[in-house]
Short mmCIF file of C-alpha atoms and ligand atoms in Angstrom, two decimals:
data_model
loop_
_atom_site.label_atom_id
_atom_site.label_comp_id
_atom_site.label_asym_id
_atom_site.label_seq_id
_atom_site.Cartn_x
_atom_site.Cartn_y
_atom_site.Cartn_z
CA MET A 1 86.94 -43.71 -40.68
CA LYS A 2 86.02 -44.60 -44.35
CA GLU A 3 84.40 -41.61 -44.34
CA ALA A 4 86.74 -39.50 -42.62
CA LYS A 5 89.38 -41.30 -44.84
CA GLU A 6 87.02 -40.15 -48.07
CA GLY A 7 86.86 -36.15 -46.93
CA ASN A 8 83.24 -36.60 -45.19
CA ILE A 9 82.36 -34.97 -41.57
CA THR A 10 78.93 -36.98 -40.56
CA LYS A 11 77.15 -35.96 -38.56
CA GLU A 12 78.91 -37.14 -35.15
CA MET A 13 81.70 -35.40 -36.19
CA ARG A 14 79.81 -32.37 -35.83
CA ILE A 15 78.69 -33.22 -33.01
CA VAL A 16 82.24 -33.86 -31.34
CA ALA A 17 83.74 -31.19 -33.24
CA GLU A 18 81.56 -28.83 -31.30
CA ASN A 19 82.16 -30.07 -27.55
CA GLU A 20 85.16 -30.43 -28.40
CA LYS A 21 84.94 -25.93 -29.05
CA LEU A 22 86.78 -27.43 -32.72
CA GLU A 23 86.20 -27.45 -36.64
CA PRO A 24 84.91 -30.47 -37.66
CA GLU A 25 87.80 -30.71 -40.00
CA PHE A 26 89.86 -31.15 -37.74
CA ILE A 27 88.07 -33.85 -36.48
CA ARG A 28 87.90 -35.65 -39.41
CA ARG A 29 91.25 -35.53 -40.35
CA GLY A 30 92.09 -36.72 -36.68
CA ILE A 31 90.45 -39.65 -37.51
CA SER A 32 91.38 -40.74 -41.04
CA LYS A 33 94.87 -40.69 -39.83
CA GLY A 34 93.77 -43.04 -36.55
CA ARG A 35 94.64 -40.65 -34.60
CA ILE A 36 90.99 -39.53 -32.88
CA ILE A 37 88.28 -42.12 -32.69
CA ILE A 38 84.48 -41.96 -32.06
CA PRO A 39 83.27 -45.40 -30.47
CA LYS A 40 79.54 -45.76 -31.75
CA SER A 41 77.28 -48.58 -32.85
CA ASN A 42 75.60 -48.17 -36.04
CA ARG A 43 72.93 -49.76 -33.97
CA ARG A 44 72.76 -47.34 -31.43
CA GLU A 45 72.26 -43.30 -31.20
CA LEU A 46 73.93 -42.00 -28.20
CA ASN A 47 73.83 -38.28 -26.95
CA PRO A 48 76.21 -37.07 -26.98
CA PRO A 49 78.36 -38.87 -28.80
CA ILE A 50 81.94 -38.99 -27.98
CA GLY A 51 85.40 -37.93 -28.75
CA ILE A 52 88.63 -39.97 -28.05
CA GLY A 53 92.63 -38.88 -28.95
CA LYS A 54 94.83 -36.58 -29.96
CA GLY A 55 93.77 -32.94 -29.08
CA LEU A 56 90.83 -33.53 -27.30
CA PHE A 57 89.33 -33.26 -24.01
CA VAL A 58 90.94 -35.80 -22.04
CA LYS A 59 87.65 -38.76 -21.10
CA ILE A 60 86.74 -41.06 -18.32
CA ASN A 61 85.72 -44.46 -18.31
CA ALA A 62 83.31 -46.32 -15.89
CA ASN A 63 82.89 -49.68 -15.53
CA VAL A 64 80.06 -51.72 -13.93
CA GLY A 65 78.73 -54.90 -14.47
CA SER A 66 77.81 -57.79 -11.65
CA SER A 67 79.85 -61.27 -10.67
CA LYS A 68 78.69 -64.65 -9.40
CA LYS A 69 78.49 -63.72 -6.33
CA VAL A 70 76.97 -60.67 -6.63
CA PHE A 71 73.81 -60.51 -9.12
CA ASP A 72 71.98 -57.62 -8.68
CA PRO A 73 70.76 -56.02 -12.79
CA GLU A 74 68.97 -53.33 -10.57
CA GLU A 75 71.78 -52.30 -9.06
CA GLU A 76 74.11 -52.82 -11.77
CA LEU A 77 71.82 -50.07 -14.13
CA ALA A 78 71.37 -47.47 -10.25
CA LYS A 79 75.79 -47.74 -10.71
CA ALA A 80 75.45 -47.02 -14.76
CA GLN A 81 73.26 -44.17 -14.91
CA ILE A 82 75.50 -43.08 -11.54
CA ALA A 83 78.24 -42.74 -13.38
CA GLU A 84 76.46 -41.38 -16.65
CA LYS A 85 75.65 -38.44 -14.01
CA TYR A 86 78.57 -37.44 -12.46
CA GLY A 87 80.57 -37.07 -15.95
CA ALA A 88 81.74 -40.60 -16.91
CA ASP A 89 82.12 -40.09 -20.97
CA THR A 90 81.33 -43.60 -21.08
CA LEU A 91 80.35 -47.81 -20.17
CA MET A 92 81.94 -50.83 -19.76
CA ASP A 93 79.61 -53.62 -18.85
CA LEU A 94 81.99 -56.15 -16.73
CA SER A 95 79.44 -58.58 -15.69
CA THR A 96 80.24 -62.09 -15.45
CA GLY A 97 77.40 -64.24 -13.44
CA ILE A 98 76.27 -67.45 -12.77
CA LYS A 99 74.39 -68.17 -16.39
CA GLU A 100 75.18 -66.50 -20.19
CA SER A 101 71.35 -65.10 -19.57
CA ASP A 102 72.31 -62.99 -16.75
CA VAL A 103 75.27 -60.74 -18.83
CA ILE A 104 72.75 -60.46 -21.54
CA GLN A 105 69.88 -59.10 -19.08
CA ILE A 106 72.33 -56.23 -17.61
CA ARG A 107 73.88 -55.39 -20.90
CA ARG A 108 70.33 -55.02 -22.68
CA LYS A 109 69.66 -52.91 -19.71
CA ILE A 110 72.37 -50.58 -19.61
CA LEU A 111 72.17 -50.62 -23.57
CA GLU A 112 68.45 -49.35 -23.54
CA ASN A 113 68.83 -46.81 -20.10
CA THR A 114 72.14 -44.74 -20.81
CA ASN A 115 72.89 -42.69 -23.54
CA ILE A 116 77.05 -43.40 -23.62
CA PRO A 117 79.34 -45.41 -25.47
CA LEU A 118 78.89 -48.95 -23.56
CA GLY A 119 81.86 -51.73 -24.01
CA THR A 120 81.99 -54.85 -23.01
CA VAL A 121 84.25 -57.80 -22.57
CA PRO A 122 83.02 -60.64 -24.48
CA ILE A 123 85.71 -63.34 -23.87
CA TYR A 124 83.80 -63.32 -20.66
CA GLN A 125 80.34 -64.14 -22.45
CA SER A 126 82.17 -66.61 -24.03
CA ALA A 127 83.31 -68.40 -21.51
CA LEU A 128 79.73 -68.37 -19.80
CA ARG A 129 77.94 -70.23 -22.68
CA ALA A 130 81.44 -72.33 -22.65
CA ILE A 131 80.65 -73.59 -18.90
CA GLU A 132 77.22 -74.59 -19.40
CA THR A 133 77.65 -75.95 -23.20
CA LYS A 134 80.39 -77.78 -22.35
CA GLY A 135 81.52 -78.09 -19.20
CA ALA A 136 84.34 -75.56 -18.84
CA ILE A 137 85.31 -72.71 -19.53
CA ILE A 138 89.11 -74.16 -21.15
CA HIS A 139 86.99 -75.92 -24.27
CA MET A 140 85.77 -72.56 -25.81
CA ASP A 141 85.96 -72.68 -29.15
CA GLU A 142 86.56 -70.24 -31.90
CA ASP A 143 82.72 -70.26 -32.29
CA ASP A 144 81.96 -69.48 -28.68
CA LEU A 145 84.21 -66.63 -28.93
CA PHE A 146 83.17 -64.78 -32.74
CA ASN A 147 79.77 -65.51 -32.24
CA VAL A 148 78.79 -63.41 -29.15
CA VAL A 149 81.23 -60.30 -30.83
CA GLU A 150 78.54 -60.71 -32.97
CA GLU A 151 75.90 -60.73 -30.65
CA GLN A 152 76.08 -58.18 -29.15
CA ALA A 153 77.22 -56.16 -32.10
CA LYS A 154 74.26 -56.45 -33.18
CA GLU A 155 72.66 -55.31 -30.17
CA GLY A 156 74.77 -52.40 -30.54
CA VAL A 157 77.32 -52.68 -28.21
CA ASP A 158 79.79 -49.50 -29.11
CA PHE A 159 83.18 -50.48 -28.54
CA PHE A 160 84.82 -54.23 -27.29
CA THR A 161 88.01 -55.69 -25.33
CA ILE A 162 89.91 -57.68 -27.79
CA HIS A 163 92.63 -59.34 -26.25
CA ALA A 164 94.30 -60.15 -29.56
CA GLY A 165 97.61 -59.26 -28.46
CA VAL A 166 97.97 -62.33 -26.38
CA THR A 167 100.31 -64.25 -28.34
CA ARG A 168 101.43 -68.02 -27.48
CA GLU A 169 104.83 -67.02 -27.91
CA ILE A 170 104.17 -64.70 -24.49
CA ILE A 171 102.16 -67.47 -23.03
CA ASP A 172 105.21 -69.85 -23.50
CA TYR A 173 107.70 -66.98 -21.99
CA LEU A 174 105.46 -66.47 -19.49
CA VAL A 175 105.77 -69.95 -18.40
CA ASP A 176 109.65 -70.04 -18.51
CA HIS A 177 110.21 -66.66 -16.61
CA PRO A 178 107.81 -66.49 -13.76
CA ARG A 179 106.35 -62.74 -12.85
CA MET A 180 105.39 -61.51 -9.56
CA MET A 181 101.50 -61.35 -10.07
CA GLY A 182 101.53 -63.34 -13.55
CA VAL A 183 98.23 -62.18 -15.48
CA VAL A 184 95.79 -59.90 -13.77
CA SER A 185 93.57 -59.49 -16.52
CA ARG A 186 90.76 -61.81 -16.82
CA GLY A 187 90.54 -61.90 -20.76
CA GLY A 188 94.35 -62.13 -20.74
CA THR A 189 93.89 -64.81 -18.55
CA PHE A 190 90.91 -66.90 -20.40
CA LEU A 191 93.20 -66.61 -23.25
CA ALA A 192 96.34 -68.06 -21.42
CA ALA A 193 94.72 -71.11 -20.24
CA TRP A 194 93.36 -71.83 -23.23
CA ILE A 195 96.82 -71.47 -25.35
CA LEU A 196 98.22 -74.14 -23.14
CA HIS A 197 95.70 -76.12 -23.20
CA HIS A 198 95.19 -76.59 -27.24
CA GLU A 199 98.76 -75.20 -27.85
CA GLN A 200 97.49 -72.94 -30.58
CA GLU A 201 97.27 -69.98 -31.38
CA ASN A 202 95.02 -67.04 -29.50
CA PRO A 203 91.68 -67.30 -32.41
CA PHE A 204 91.67 -63.35 -31.45
CA ASN A 205 95.56 -63.02 -32.99
CA LYS A 206 94.52 -66.10 -35.81
CA LYS A 207 91.33 -64.63 -37.25
CA TYR A 208 91.77 -61.04 -37.26
CA ASP A 209 90.66 -60.46 -40.55
CA TYR A 210 87.48 -62.23 -39.70
CA LEU A 211 86.74 -59.34 -36.29
CA LEU A 212 87.94 -56.09 -39.18
CA GLU A 213 85.10 -57.75 -41.35
CA MET A 214 83.05 -57.89 -38.06
CA ALA A 215 83.75 -54.10 -36.74
CA GLN A 216 83.17 -52.97 -40.29
CA GLU A 217 79.56 -54.00 -40.34
CA TYR A 218 78.53 -52.97 -36.89
CA ASP A 219 80.83 -50.20 -36.70
CA PHE A 220 81.81 -51.20 -34.18
CA THR A 221 85.40 -49.74 -31.90
CA LEU A 222 88.82 -52.60 -31.39
CA SER A 223 89.51 -51.07 -28.47
CA LEU A 224 93.09 -53.55 -27.68
CA GLY A 225 93.03 -55.11 -24.36
CA ASP A 226 96.56 -55.58 -22.13
CA GLY A 227 96.25 -59.04 -20.88
CA MET A 228 100.02 -58.80 -20.37
CA ARG A 229 98.72 -55.54 -18.01
CA PRO A 230 101.08 -55.42 -14.58
CA GLY A 231 98.99 -56.47 -11.64
CA GLY A 232 101.12 -55.03 -9.25
CA ILE A 233 104.81 -52.57 -9.11
CA PHE A 234 107.37 -54.99 -9.23
CA ASP A 235 105.87 -56.45 -13.04
CA SER A 236 105.45 -52.97 -14.41
CA THR A 237 107.13 -52.09 -17.57
CA ASP A 238 108.85 -55.70 -17.94
CA TYR A 239 108.76 -58.12 -21.45
CA PRO A 240 105.77 -59.86 -21.72
CA GLN A 241 103.59 -55.94 -21.65
CA ILE A 242 105.58 -55.15 -24.16
CA ARG A 243 106.04 -57.50 -26.23
CA GLU A 244 102.31 -57.92 -26.19
CA LEU A 245 102.22 -53.97 -27.46
CA MET A 246 104.75 -54.60 -30.38
CA GLU A 247 102.31 -57.46 -31.46
CA ILE A 248 99.67 -55.10 -30.39
CA SER A 249 100.72 -51.51 -32.64
CA THR A 250 101.25 -53.90 -35.86
CA LEU A 251 96.72 -54.99 -35.26
CA VAL A 252 96.45 -51.40 -35.13
CA LYS A 253 97.70 -51.18 -38.99
CA ARG A 254 95.86 -53.64 -40.11
CA ALA A 255 92.60 -52.33 -38.66
CA TRP A 256 93.50 -49.02 -39.66
CA ASN A 257 94.55 -50.85 -43.81
CA ASN A 258 90.42 -51.62 -43.27
CA ASN A 259 88.81 -47.93 -42.01
CA VAL A 260 88.31 -50.19 -37.89
CA GLN A 261 88.37 -47.61 -35.30
CA VAL A 262 90.66 -48.47 -32.98
CA MET A 263 92.08 -47.49 -29.30
CA VAL A 264 95.10 -49.08 -27.22
CA GLU A 265 94.38 -50.36 -23.54
CA GLY A 266 97.45 -49.39 -21.37
CA PRO A 267 99.01 -50.83 -17.69
CA GLY A 268 97.92 -50.70 -14.76
CA HIS A 269 99.55 -51.10 -12.28
CA ILE A 270 103.10 -48.66 -13.11
CA PRO A 271 105.01 -46.47 -10.78
CA ALA A 272 105.24 -42.76 -11.05
CA HIS A 273 108.42 -43.12 -12.54
CA GLU A 274 107.63 -45.05 -15.29
CA ILE A 275 104.37 -43.94 -16.40
CA GLU A 276 106.19 -40.97 -18.86
CA GLN A 277 107.92 -42.87 -20.77
CA ASN A 278 104.74 -46.05 -20.77
CA ILE A 279 102.97 -43.66 -22.93
CA LYS A 280 105.97 -42.35 -25.50
CA ILE A 281 106.04 -45.98 -26.38
CA GLN A 282 102.92 -46.57 -26.54
CA LYS A 283 102.57 -43.68 -28.39
CA SER A 284 106.22 -44.01 -31.12
CA LEU A 285 104.68 -48.02 -31.18
CA CYS A 286 101.28 -47.36 -32.49
CA ASP A 287 102.06 -44.59 -34.25
CA GLU A 288 99.63 -42.08 -32.27
CA ALA A 289 96.57 -44.54 -31.72
CA PRO A 290 94.59 -43.00 -28.94
CA PHE A 291 95.79 -44.30 -25.59
CA TYR A 292 93.59 -45.83 -22.76
CA VAL A 293 95.29 -46.51 -19.16
CA LEU A 294 93.68 -48.48 -16.29
CA GLY A 295 94.56 -46.18 -13.87
CA PRO A 296 97.95 -45.94 -13.81
CA LEU A 297 98.16 -46.81 -10.49
CA VAL A 298 101.33 -45.42 -8.80
CA THR A 299 101.52 -48.08 -5.84
CA ASP A 300 100.04 -51.54 -4.21
CA ILE A 301 99.70 -50.59 -0.40
CA ALA A 302 96.04 -48.43 -0.43
CA PRO A 303 93.33 -50.66 -0.79
CA GLY A 304 89.76 -49.09 -0.36
CA TYR A 305 91.18 -45.29 -1.08
CA ASP A 306 92.67 -46.61 -4.76
CA GLU A 307 90.48 -44.07 -6.46
CA ILE A 308 93.12 -41.96 -5.28
CA VAL A 309 95.89 -43.43 -6.15
CA SER A 310 94.77 -43.96 -9.99
CA ALA A 311 93.91 -40.34 -9.63
CA ILE A 312 97.42 -39.29 -9.33
CA GLY A 313 98.62 -42.09 -11.88
CA GLY A 314 95.91 -40.74 -14.41
CA THR A 315 97.03 -37.02 -14.37
CA MET A 316 100.81 -38.05 -15.26
CA ALA A 317 99.43 -40.34 -17.40
CA GLY A 318 97.14 -37.71 -19.20
CA LEU A 319 99.82 -35.33 -18.71
CA ALA A 320 102.15 -37.03 -20.73
CA GLY A 321 99.85 -37.97 -23.65
CA ALA A 322 97.22 -41.01 -22.49
CA ASP A 323 93.74 -40.04 -24.05
CA TYR A 324 91.30 -42.22 -22.19
CA LEU A 325 91.10 -42.47 -18.38
CA CYS A 326 88.90 -45.32 -16.83
CA TYR A 327 88.35 -44.67 -13.29
CA VAL A 328 89.18 -47.67 -10.75
CA THR A 329 87.48 -47.05 -7.17
CA PRO A 330 87.61 -47.61 -3.22
CA SER A 331 86.75 -51.23 -3.65
CA GLU A 332 89.28 -52.21 -6.26
CA HIS A 333 91.03 -55.17 -4.58
CA LEU A 334 89.10 -55.73 -2.28
CA GLY A 335 85.33 -56.27 -3.75
CA LEU A 336 81.93 -55.31 -5.89
CA PRO A 337 81.70 -51.19 -5.75
CA ASN A 338 78.91 -50.29 -4.52
CA ARG A 339 77.17 -46.87 -5.96
CA GLU A 340 78.64 -44.44 -3.41
CA GLU A 341 82.20 -45.83 -4.62
CA VAL A 342 81.42 -45.53 -8.18
CA LYS A 343 80.33 -41.82 -7.94
CA ARG A 344 83.49 -41.64 -5.78
CA GLY A 345 85.50 -43.32 -8.60
CA VAL A 346 84.53 -41.00 -11.55
CA ILE A 347 84.52 -37.72 -9.75
CA ALA A 348 88.06 -38.72 -8.56
CA SER A 349 88.82 -39.88 -12.15
CA LYS A 350 86.85 -36.57 -13.86
CA ILE A 351 89.04 -34.65 -11.45
CA ALA A 352 92.44 -35.43 -13.12
CA ALA A 353 91.49 -35.45 -16.58
CA HIS A 354 90.18 -32.03 -15.74
CA ALA A 355 93.86 -31.28 -14.40
CA VAL A 356 94.77 -32.74 -17.07
CA ASN A 357 92.61 -30.76 -19.68
CA ILE A 358 93.71 -27.63 -18.13
CA ALA A 359 97.46 -28.13 -18.18
CA ARG A 360 96.84 -28.86 -21.92
CA TYR A 361 94.62 -26.46 -23.10
CA GLY A 362 93.92 -23.73 -21.20
CA LYS A 363 90.89 -21.66 -21.93
CA ARG A 364 89.55 -23.80 -23.83
CA ALA A 365 89.51 -26.37 -20.48
CA SER A 366 89.14 -23.55 -17.95
CA GLU A 367 86.16 -22.02 -18.36
CA TRP A 368 84.12 -24.07 -15.21
CA ASP A 369 86.96 -23.17 -13.17
CA TYR A 370 87.21 -19.71 -14.24
CA LYS A 371 82.87 -19.75 -13.79
CA MET A 372 83.74 -20.92 -9.94
CA ASP A 373 86.92 -18.60 -9.35
CA ILE A 374 83.83 -15.52 -9.74
CA ALA A 375 82.02 -17.17 -7.54
CA ARG A 376 84.71 -17.29 -4.75
CA LYS A 377 85.83 -14.17 -5.23
CA ASN A 378 81.93 -12.57 -4.22
CA LEU A 379 81.16 -15.17 -1.96
CA ASN A 380 78.64 -16.47 -3.56
CA TRP A 381 77.64 -19.48 -1.91
CA LYS A 382 74.50 -20.13 -4.15
CA ASP A 383 76.82 -20.34 -7.29
CA MET A 384 79.57 -22.29 -6.15
CA ILE A 385 77.59 -25.44 -4.76
CA THR A 386 76.09 -25.64 -8.35
CA LEU A 387 79.07 -25.42 -9.38
CA ALA A 388 81.08 -27.73 -7.38
CA ILE A 389 81.49 -31.30 -9.39
CA ASP A 390 79.48 -33.28 -6.57
CA PRO A 391 77.03 -30.15 -5.74
CA GLU A 392 74.50 -32.20 -2.94
CA LEU A 393 78.17 -32.44 -0.35
CA ALA A 394 79.45 -29.32 -1.40
CA GLU A 395 76.35 -28.20 -0.07
CA GLU A 396 76.11 -30.79 2.84
CA LYS A 397 79.54 -29.47 4.14
CA HIS A 398 79.27 -26.15 3.48
CA LEU A 399 75.24 -26.18 6.11
CA ARG A 400 76.59 -28.78 8.02
CA SER A 401 78.45 -25.71 11.11
CA GLY A 402 74.99 -23.42 10.69
CA GLU A 403 75.88 -21.12 7.75
CA LYS A 404 73.47 -20.62 5.33
CA LEU A 405 73.39 -19.77 2.20
CA ASP A 406 73.17 -16.29 1.88
CA GLU A 407 75.76 -15.47 4.71
CA ASP A 408 78.90 -14.13 2.79
CA VAL A 409 81.63 -15.77 5.16
CA CYS A 410 82.18 -19.44 6.05
CA SER A 411 82.95 -21.52 9.41
CA MET A 412 86.68 -22.06 8.22
CA CYS A 413 87.60 -17.98 9.00
CA GLY A 414 84.68 -16.69 10.07
CA ASP A 415 85.34 -12.68 10.68
CA PHE A 416 88.67 -13.42 9.55
CA CYS A 417 87.80 -14.19 6.56
CA ALA A 418 90.36 -12.54 3.87
CA ILE A 419 88.12 -12.02 0.68
CA LYS A 420 86.22 -10.64 3.14
CA LEU A 421 88.29 -8.15 5.15
CA LEU A 422 90.31 -7.43 1.50
CA ARG A 423 86.42 -6.63 0.04
CA ASP A 424 86.22 -4.48 2.79
CA ALA A 425 89.41 -2.67 2.70
CA LEU A 426 88.46 -1.86 -1.05
CA GLU A 427 85.32 -0.75 -0.78
CA GLU A 428 86.30 2.18 3.19
CA LYS A 429 89.14 3.28 0.05
CA ASN A 430 86.59 3.43 -2.51
CA LYS A 431 84.12 5.34 -0.62
S1 SF4 B 501 85.92 -17.34 5.61
FE1 SF4 B 501 88.29 -18.24 5.02
S2 SF4 B 501 87.57 -20.63 3.98
FE2 SF4 B 501 85.48 -19.70 3.83
S3 SF4 B 501 85.55 -18.07 2.16
FE3 SF4 B 501 86.28 -16.75 3.82
S4 SF4 B 501 88.80 -16.79 2.75
FE4 SF4 B 501 87.39 -18.85 2.35
#
């Protein structure tokens, strides 16, 4: 951000501009105003660096990571690589585990074996450290919080979710005004419990300037977490959610004043008719800082199909101006996703982002669709399968009824194929 404000166009800005089909100056100006970020640590090479924000294609994130019950570093790495293969623009490692060394091991594997930006929620590791060294999460101290951020930053983590907007005032309000789902953010809950126990302000809020100093040193991006995000549609757009967003808006401006790139995380479970107003409130309060939405999930009744629920919400959020969608898998609310569910989550989110990009940018975003339409018009199954977002699935579905790749019709209409009938009629007329 410092380079951008000084008028310099960096190598990363040029690469982002090329991939976005925009001028490098557009990227530089967006970064200088905080409306575009390139989340990339100065300790890590990315292939390619990506941009998120105003005027850019909507990006998607895939979460991976072990839990205390399921710990398998190779499996989490495989999920990260599947997510990258099917089009995730970034990854977040949300590993927890039995021991602190578990999460370190998984993070290092992902950093070494993937090429896209990696984010984490460092308080998860701080919590494990506190359990191991002091017996309980509640005994976590400021050093546990800030030292872990610095240790992960030294390893090359590109962006950090930090719940600096969870303040004592909001937690006190929640005690007197309980909501349906309480606090569903893991990081938000750790901090809420810490604030209640110690009767002190959130250290990430109190010592935010120290965090900004670290961000400058390692060039990581801050993702200001929404600890008060609604965990069910009945809590959406309520006082704690909006009060936290107001606090975050002040933190955004302090980050910009210190040349630190920042994005804002958002809900969560939001009914469809409230999505647009949520995006507009965030964009207005935070002076168009990039908005990273978690879903949103437009209904709570579809466990097992939440990737669809999230794709609906993500499309609506993108159309209203959201910049970055966090995927949701079919096992959301049920368990840790497997490889197939990670793939389904990425593809669902990718479709939502692509649909928004077409609506926003027309030709700049629809070249892929144009090629697919030409292949369909020509009944060219090989090209249709190669161009499909999931070529293996497209090929399996096309061939399962005995079709061959060089046959022109498919089993849907057979000889009544509309495309073939019209093509034959036109050929006959033109003879
Ligand atoms: S047979 Fe029907 S579904 Fe298949 S390509 Fe022709 S028109 Fe499309």
